[in-house]
Amino acid sequence: MVKMRSMWEINAEIVSDVYGGYVDWDEGFYNCPECDEPIYNCDWSPAELKECICPICGFVEDEEED
C-alpha cells in the first residue's frame, strides 16, 4: 500500500531540497526559508499549507527555482 504524502511533507522536501532549509522530520517542523519561523505539521491544515510554504509570512515557492 502506497502512503499519500501530506502537504507538510511535500513542503518540507521543497524547503530542504530547493532552499537548503532545516527540516526536523522527527519533531515534525521545518524553518521557513524567508522568515525562519518553524512550521509545525500539527499546527497547520493541508489547505493552509497548499496555498504557501509558510502560512506566517506567506512565502511561496519560486517556480523559476526548478
PDB file of C-alpha atoms in Angstrom:
ATOM      1  CA  MET A   1       0.000   0.000   0.000  1.00  0.00           C
ATOM      2  CA  VAL A   2       1.351   3.423  -1.000  1.00  0.00           C
ATOM      3  CA  LYS A   3       1.106   6.124   1.653  1.00  0.00           C
ATOM      4  CA  MET A   4      -0.027   9.511   0.401  1.00  0.00           C
ATOM      5  CA  ARG A   5       2.329  12.299   1.411  1.00  0.00           C
ATOM      6  CA  SER A   6       0.887  15.224   3.308  1.00  0.00           C
ATOM      7  CA  MET A   7       1.214  18.833   2.140  1.00  0.00           C
ATOM      8  CA  TRP A   8       3.563  19.389   5.071  1.00  0.00           C
ATOM      9  CA  GLU A   9       5.851  16.572   3.838  1.00  0.00           C
ATOM     10  CA  ILE A  10       5.812  17.951   0.294  1.00  0.00           C
ATOM     11  CA  ASN A  11       6.629  21.465   1.526  1.00  0.00           C
ATOM     12  CA  ALA A  12       9.328  20.123   3.860  1.00  0.00           C
ATOM     13  CA  GLU A  13      11.029  18.383   0.928  1.00  0.00           C
ATOM     14  CA  ILE A  14      10.905  21.619  -1.095  1.00  0.00           C
ATOM     15  CA  VAL A  15      12.364  23.583   1.823  1.00  0.00           C
ATOM     16  CA  SER A  16      15.171  21.047   2.209  1.00  0.00           C
ATOM     17  CA  ASP A  17      15.956  20.209  -1.421  1.00  0.00           C
ATOM     18  CA  VAL A  18      15.338  23.528  -3.187  1.00  0.00           C
ATOM     19  CA  TYR A  19      16.212  26.069  -0.498  1.00  0.00           C
ATOM     20  CA  GLY A  20      18.608  24.079   1.703  1.00  0.00           C
ATOM     21  CA  GLY A  21      16.448  24.846   4.733  1.00  0.00           C
ATOM     22  CA  TYR A  22      16.286  22.979   8.018  1.00  0.00           C
ATOM     23  CA  VAL A  23      13.746  20.175   8.419  1.00  0.00           C
ATOM     24  CA  ASP A  24      13.319  18.179  11.630  1.00  0.00           C
ATOM     25  CA  TRP A  25      11.463  15.066  10.490  1.00  0.00           C
ATOM     26  CA  ASP A  26      11.300  13.579  13.997  1.00  0.00           C
ATOM     27  CA  GLU A  27       9.759  16.660  15.616  1.00  0.00           C
ATOM     28  CA  GLY A  28       7.697  17.484  12.513  1.00  0.00           C
ATOM     29  CA  PHE A  29       8.751  21.018  11.633  1.00  0.00           C
ATOM     30  CA  TYR A  30      10.717  22.966   9.059  1.00  0.00           C
ATOM     31  CA  ASN A  31      12.001  26.526   9.168  1.00  0.00           C
ATOM     32  CA  CYS A  32      10.618  28.898   6.575  1.00  0.00           C
ATOM     33  CA  PRO A  33      13.366  29.919   4.114  1.00  0.00           C
ATOM     34  CA  GLU A  34      12.090  33.521   4.195  1.00  0.00           C
ATOM     35  CA  CYS A  35      11.202  34.368   7.819  1.00  0.00           C
ATOM     36  CA  ASP A  36      12.890  31.406   9.592  1.00  0.00           C
ATOM     37  CA  GLU A  37       9.746  30.653  11.652  1.00  0.00           C
ATOM     38  CA  PRO A  38       9.202  26.974  12.467  1.00  0.00           C
ATOM     39  CA  ILE A  39       6.247  25.450  10.597  1.00  0.00           C
ATOM     40  CA  TYR A  40       4.945  22.501  12.597  1.00  0.00           C
ATOM     41  CA  ASN A  41       2.996  19.740  10.888  1.00  0.00           C
ATOM     42  CA  CYS A  42       0.375  19.673  13.648  1.00  0.00           C
ATOM     43  CA  ASP A  43      -0.311  23.446  13.603  1.00  0.00           C
ATOM     44  CA  TRP A  44      -1.478  23.911  10.025  1.00  0.00           C
ATOM     45  CA  SER A  45      -4.161  22.318   7.883  1.00  0.00           C
ATOM     46  CA  PRO A  46      -3.370  20.842   4.456  1.00  0.00           C
ATOM     47  CA  ALA A  47      -5.406  23.656   2.863  1.00  0.00           C
ATOM     48  CA  GLU A  48      -3.267  26.310   4.582  1.00  0.00           C
ATOM     49  CA  LEU A  49      -0.055  24.579   3.513  1.00  0.00           C
ATOM     50  CA  LYS A  50      -1.264  24.099  -0.065  1.00  0.00           C
ATOM     51  CA  GLU A  51      -1.501  27.863  -0.523  1.00  0.00           C
ATOM     52  CA  CYS A  52       2.068  28.578   0.539  1.00  0.00           C
ATOM     53  CA  ILE A  53       5.127  27.091   2.206  1.00  0.00           C
ATOM     54  CA  CYS A  54       4.822  29.480   5.166  1.00  0.00           C
ATOM     55  CA  PRO A  55       1.362  30.478   6.413  1.00  0.00           C
ATOM     56  CA  ILE A  56       3.033  33.007   8.735  1.00  0.00           C
ATOM     57  CA  CYS A  57       4.772  35.238   6.166  1.00  0.00           C
ATOM     58  CA  GLY A  58       3.088  33.903   3.011  1.00  0.00           C
ATOM     59  CA  PHE A  59       6.282  32.582   1.405  1.00  0.00           C
ATOM     60  CA  VAL A  60       5.523  30.774  -1.865  1.00  0.00           C
ATOM     61  CA  GLU A  61       7.905  28.556  -3.809  1.00  0.00           C
ATOM     62  CA  ASP A  62       9.536  30.434  -6.674  1.00  0.00           C
ATOM     63  CA  GLU A  63       8.651  28.410  -9.776  1.00  0.00           C
ATOM     64  CA  GLU A  64      11.823  29.614 -11.518  1.00  0.00           C
ATOM     65  CA  GLU A  65      13.974  27.810  -8.911  1.00  0.00           C
ATOM     66  CA  ASP A  66      13.106  24.424 -10.503  1.00  0.00           C
TER      67      ASP A  66
END
